Short mmCIF file of C-alpha atoms in Angstrom, two decimals:
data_model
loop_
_atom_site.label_atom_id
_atom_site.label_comp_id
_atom_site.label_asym_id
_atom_site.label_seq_id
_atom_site.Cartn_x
_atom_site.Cartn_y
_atom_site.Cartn_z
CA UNK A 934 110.25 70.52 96.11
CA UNK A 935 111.13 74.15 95.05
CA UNK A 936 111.86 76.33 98.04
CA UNK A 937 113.61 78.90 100.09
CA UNK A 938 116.31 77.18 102.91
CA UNK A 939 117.73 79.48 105.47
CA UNK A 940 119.74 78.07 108.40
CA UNK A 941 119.80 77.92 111.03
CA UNK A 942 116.50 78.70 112.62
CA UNK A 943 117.78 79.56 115.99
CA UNK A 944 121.19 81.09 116.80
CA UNK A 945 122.53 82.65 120.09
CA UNK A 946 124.99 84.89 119.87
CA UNK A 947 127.32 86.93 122.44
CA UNK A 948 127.68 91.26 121.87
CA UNK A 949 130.52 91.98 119.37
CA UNK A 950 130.39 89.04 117.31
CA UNK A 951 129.53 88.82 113.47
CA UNK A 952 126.82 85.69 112.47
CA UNK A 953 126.20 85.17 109.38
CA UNK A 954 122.80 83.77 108.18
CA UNK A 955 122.49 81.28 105.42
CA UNK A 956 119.58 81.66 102.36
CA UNK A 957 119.53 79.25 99.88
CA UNK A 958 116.50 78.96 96.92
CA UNK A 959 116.29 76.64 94.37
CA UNK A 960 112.84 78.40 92.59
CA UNK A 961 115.13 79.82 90.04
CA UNK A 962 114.16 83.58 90.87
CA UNK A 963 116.47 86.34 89.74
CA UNK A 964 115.96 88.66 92.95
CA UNK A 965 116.21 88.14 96.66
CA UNK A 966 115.39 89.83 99.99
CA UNK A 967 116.37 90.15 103.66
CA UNK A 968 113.29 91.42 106.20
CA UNK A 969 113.52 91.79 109.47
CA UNK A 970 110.67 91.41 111.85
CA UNK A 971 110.55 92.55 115.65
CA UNK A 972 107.34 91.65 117.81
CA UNK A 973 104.50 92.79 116.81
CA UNK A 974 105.72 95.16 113.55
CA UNK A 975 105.87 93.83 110.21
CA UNK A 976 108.57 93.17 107.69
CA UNK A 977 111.47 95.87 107.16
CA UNK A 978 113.39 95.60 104.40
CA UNK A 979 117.43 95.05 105.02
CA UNK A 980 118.72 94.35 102.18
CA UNK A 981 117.62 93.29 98.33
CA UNK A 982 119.48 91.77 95.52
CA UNK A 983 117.99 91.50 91.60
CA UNK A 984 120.94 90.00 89.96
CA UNK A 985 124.64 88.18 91.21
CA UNK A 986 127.21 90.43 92.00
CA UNK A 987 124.82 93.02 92.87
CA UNK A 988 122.57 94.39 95.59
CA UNK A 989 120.84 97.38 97.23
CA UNK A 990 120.59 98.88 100.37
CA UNK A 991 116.99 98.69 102.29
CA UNK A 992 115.55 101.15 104.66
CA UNK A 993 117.37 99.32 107.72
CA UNK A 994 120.78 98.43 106.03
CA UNK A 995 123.59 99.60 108.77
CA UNK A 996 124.87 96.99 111.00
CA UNK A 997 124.33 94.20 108.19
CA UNK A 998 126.34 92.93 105.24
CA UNK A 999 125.31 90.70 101.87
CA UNK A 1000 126.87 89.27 99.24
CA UNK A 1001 125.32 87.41 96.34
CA UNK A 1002 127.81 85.48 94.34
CA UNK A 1003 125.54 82.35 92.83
CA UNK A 1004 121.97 83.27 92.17
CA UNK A 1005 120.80 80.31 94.34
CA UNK A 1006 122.73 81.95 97.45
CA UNK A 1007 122.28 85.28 99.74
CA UNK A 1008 123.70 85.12 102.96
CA UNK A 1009 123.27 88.03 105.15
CA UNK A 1010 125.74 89.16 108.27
CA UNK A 1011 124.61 90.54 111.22
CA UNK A 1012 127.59 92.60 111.65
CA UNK A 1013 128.86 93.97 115.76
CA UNK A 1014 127.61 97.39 114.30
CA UNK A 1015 124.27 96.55 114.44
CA UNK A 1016 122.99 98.00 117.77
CA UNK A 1017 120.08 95.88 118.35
CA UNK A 1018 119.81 92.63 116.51
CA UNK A 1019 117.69 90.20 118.34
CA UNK A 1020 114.71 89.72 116.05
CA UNK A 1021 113.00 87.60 113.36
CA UNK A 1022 114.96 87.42 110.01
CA UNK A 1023 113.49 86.36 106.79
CA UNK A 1024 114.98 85.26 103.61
CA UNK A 1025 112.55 85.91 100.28
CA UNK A 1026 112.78 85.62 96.78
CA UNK A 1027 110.49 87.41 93.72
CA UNK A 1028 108.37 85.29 91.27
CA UNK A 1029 109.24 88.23 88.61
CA UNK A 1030 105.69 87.71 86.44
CA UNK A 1031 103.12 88.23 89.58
CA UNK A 1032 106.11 89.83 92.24
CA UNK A 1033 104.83 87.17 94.72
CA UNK A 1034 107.50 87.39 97.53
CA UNK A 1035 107.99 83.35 98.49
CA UNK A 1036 109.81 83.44 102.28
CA UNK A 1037 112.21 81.11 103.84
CA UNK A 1038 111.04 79.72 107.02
CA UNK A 1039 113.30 82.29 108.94
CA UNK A 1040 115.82 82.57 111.48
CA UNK A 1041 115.53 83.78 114.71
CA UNK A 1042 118.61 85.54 116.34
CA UNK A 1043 119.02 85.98 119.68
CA UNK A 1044 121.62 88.06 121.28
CA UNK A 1045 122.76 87.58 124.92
CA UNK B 151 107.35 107.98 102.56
CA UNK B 152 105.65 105.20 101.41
CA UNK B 153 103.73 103.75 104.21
CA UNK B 154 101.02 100.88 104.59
CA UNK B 155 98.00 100.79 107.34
CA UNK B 156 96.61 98.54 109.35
CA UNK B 157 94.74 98.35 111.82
CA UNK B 158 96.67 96.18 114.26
CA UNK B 159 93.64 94.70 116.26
CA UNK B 160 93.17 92.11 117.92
CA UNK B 161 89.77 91.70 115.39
CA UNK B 162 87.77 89.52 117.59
CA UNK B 163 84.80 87.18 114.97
CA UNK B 164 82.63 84.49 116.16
CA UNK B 165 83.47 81.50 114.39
CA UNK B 166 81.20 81.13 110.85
CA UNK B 167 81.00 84.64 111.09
CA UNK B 168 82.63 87.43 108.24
CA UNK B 169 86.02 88.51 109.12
CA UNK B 170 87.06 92.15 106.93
CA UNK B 171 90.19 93.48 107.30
CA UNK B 172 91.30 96.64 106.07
CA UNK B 173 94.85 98.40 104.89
CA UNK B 174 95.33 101.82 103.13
CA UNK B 175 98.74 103.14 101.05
CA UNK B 176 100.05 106.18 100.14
CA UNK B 177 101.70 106.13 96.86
CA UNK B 178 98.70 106.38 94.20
CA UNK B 179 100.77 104.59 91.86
CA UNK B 180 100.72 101.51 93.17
CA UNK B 181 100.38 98.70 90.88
CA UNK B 182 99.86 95.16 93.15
CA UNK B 183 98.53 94.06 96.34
CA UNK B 184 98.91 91.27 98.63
CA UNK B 185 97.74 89.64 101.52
CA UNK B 186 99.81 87.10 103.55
CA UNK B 187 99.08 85.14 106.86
CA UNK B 188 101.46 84.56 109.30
CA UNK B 189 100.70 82.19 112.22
CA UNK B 190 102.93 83.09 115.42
CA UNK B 191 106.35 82.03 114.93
CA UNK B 192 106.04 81.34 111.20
CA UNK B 193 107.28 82.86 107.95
CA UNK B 194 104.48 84.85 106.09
CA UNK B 195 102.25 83.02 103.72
CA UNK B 196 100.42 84.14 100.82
CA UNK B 197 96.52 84.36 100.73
CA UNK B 198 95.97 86.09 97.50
CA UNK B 199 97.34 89.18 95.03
CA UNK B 200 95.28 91.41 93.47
CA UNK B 201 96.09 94.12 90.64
CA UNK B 202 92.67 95.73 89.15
CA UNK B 203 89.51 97.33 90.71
CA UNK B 204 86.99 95.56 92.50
CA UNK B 205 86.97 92.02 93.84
CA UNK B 206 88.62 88.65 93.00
CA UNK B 207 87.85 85.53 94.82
CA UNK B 208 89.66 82.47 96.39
CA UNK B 209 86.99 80.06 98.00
CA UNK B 210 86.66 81.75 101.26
CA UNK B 211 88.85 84.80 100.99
CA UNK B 212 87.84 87.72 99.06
CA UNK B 213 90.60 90.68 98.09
CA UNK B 214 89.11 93.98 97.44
CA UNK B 215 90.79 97.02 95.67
CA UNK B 216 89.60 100.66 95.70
CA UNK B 217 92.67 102.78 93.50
CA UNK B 218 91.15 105.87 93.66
CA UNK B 219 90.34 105.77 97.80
CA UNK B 220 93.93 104.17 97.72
CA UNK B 221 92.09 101.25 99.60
CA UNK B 222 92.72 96.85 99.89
CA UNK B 223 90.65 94.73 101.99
CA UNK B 224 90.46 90.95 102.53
CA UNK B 225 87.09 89.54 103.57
CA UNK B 226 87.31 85.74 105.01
CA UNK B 227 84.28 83.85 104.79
CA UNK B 228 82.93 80.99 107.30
CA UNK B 229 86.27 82.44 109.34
CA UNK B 230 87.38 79.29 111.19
CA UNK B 231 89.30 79.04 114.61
CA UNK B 232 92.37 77.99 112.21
CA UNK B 233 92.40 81.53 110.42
CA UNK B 234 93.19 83.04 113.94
CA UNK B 235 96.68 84.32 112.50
CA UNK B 236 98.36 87.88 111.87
CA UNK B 237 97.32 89.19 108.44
CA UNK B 238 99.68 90.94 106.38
CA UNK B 239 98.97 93.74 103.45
CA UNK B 240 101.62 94.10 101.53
CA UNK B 241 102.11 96.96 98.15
CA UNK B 242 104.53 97.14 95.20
CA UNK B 243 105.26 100.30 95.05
CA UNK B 244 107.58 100.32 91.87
CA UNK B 245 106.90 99.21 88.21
CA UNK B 246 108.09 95.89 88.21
CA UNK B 247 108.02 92.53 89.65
CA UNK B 248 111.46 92.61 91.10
CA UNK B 249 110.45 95.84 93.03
CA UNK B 250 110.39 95.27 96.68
CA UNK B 251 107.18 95.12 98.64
CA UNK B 252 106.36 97.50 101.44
CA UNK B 253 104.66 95.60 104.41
CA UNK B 254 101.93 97.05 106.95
CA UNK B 255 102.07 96.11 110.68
CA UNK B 256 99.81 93.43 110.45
CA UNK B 257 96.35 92.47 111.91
CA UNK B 258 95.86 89.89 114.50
CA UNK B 259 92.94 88.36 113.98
CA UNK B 260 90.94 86.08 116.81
CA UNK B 261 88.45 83.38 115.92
CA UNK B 262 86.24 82.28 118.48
CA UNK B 263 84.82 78.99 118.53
#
């Protein structure tokens, strides 16, 4: 079945370390998306990518890092920078004809 | 800024009963509209898009779109105990499918059996 992977879907991680989070699709879209979502406020944008080798600052970009080197692949880090990660993260890609956003089933990032 | 509204509840129905949930934007050029449904803990899920005026339907759920009062609403018919979730209204603000989506907060809504 055609879908968005991300991994893992609980992490744990210590101040001043990097994680990286893992989004893999096999739908075949051209663009992708990182949200963020903190209780009880919707999605934020992070980051968004339309083609390989390229991408595009959101409205909450600093503390995080992407990189989009297969079309299938989008992995986002949550970089030591970023001053308050604990929250929801969702991975999404665009059906281009209808700009249906299809969403990973999300990681959740904890830091202790 | 391009902002969404909701109203972020709790919306309280009796179950059978008409659930009608509301969201405004602020860029008059907005082209589509979406509603998803996210159940606590869960990745959004999408109920239905809608582009033109006026209503479309999906068996129970209803999208309505007002351009000029810059206006989307979902109606949910029959609204079950099940559709007790966190709605989502979500605009394209750009000019093409690959433009991103701006989100609202969301509306919890409650059925009651």
């Amino acid at each position: 079945d055609g879908g968005i992977t991300q991994s893992p879907k609980y992490l744990f991680r210590k101040e001043g370390q990097n994680v990286t989070l893992s989004c893999e699709q096999n739908l075949n879209h051209d663009a992708m998306y990182w949200y963020r979502q903190d209780p009880g406020q919707g999605l934020r944008l992070i980051y968004y990518s339309q083609i390989v080798n390229d991408f595009q600052k959101g409205d909450i970009a600093e503390g995080y890092s992407v990189s989009r080197e297969k079309k299938e692949s989008f992995p986002l880090t949550v970089t030591s920078a970023q001053k308050n990660p604990t929250a929801f993260y969702l991975c999404a890609s665009v059906r281009a004809d209808t700009g249906e956003l299809f969403f990973g089933e999300g990681s959740r990032l904890t830091v202790l | 800024q391009k902002e969404v509204e909701q109203n972020s509840g709790p919306l309280s129905v009796p179950e059978g009963a008409i659930a009608s949930l509301n969201c405004t934007y602020s860029d008059r050029g907005s082209q589509s509209f979406f509603w998803y449904r996210q159940y606590s803990g869960k990745s959004p899920e999408l109920i239905m898009f809608i582009y033109s005026n006026g209503d479309k339907e999906d068996g129970r759920f209803t999208a309505q779109l007002n351009k000029a009062s810059q206006y989307v609403s979902l109606l949910i018919r029959d609204s079950q105990p099940s559709d007790s979730a966190t709605y989502l209204c979500a605009v394209n603000m750009g000019d093409s499918g690959y433009s991103t989506l701006t989100f609202g907060k969301g509306t919890m809504l409650l059925v009651s059996p």
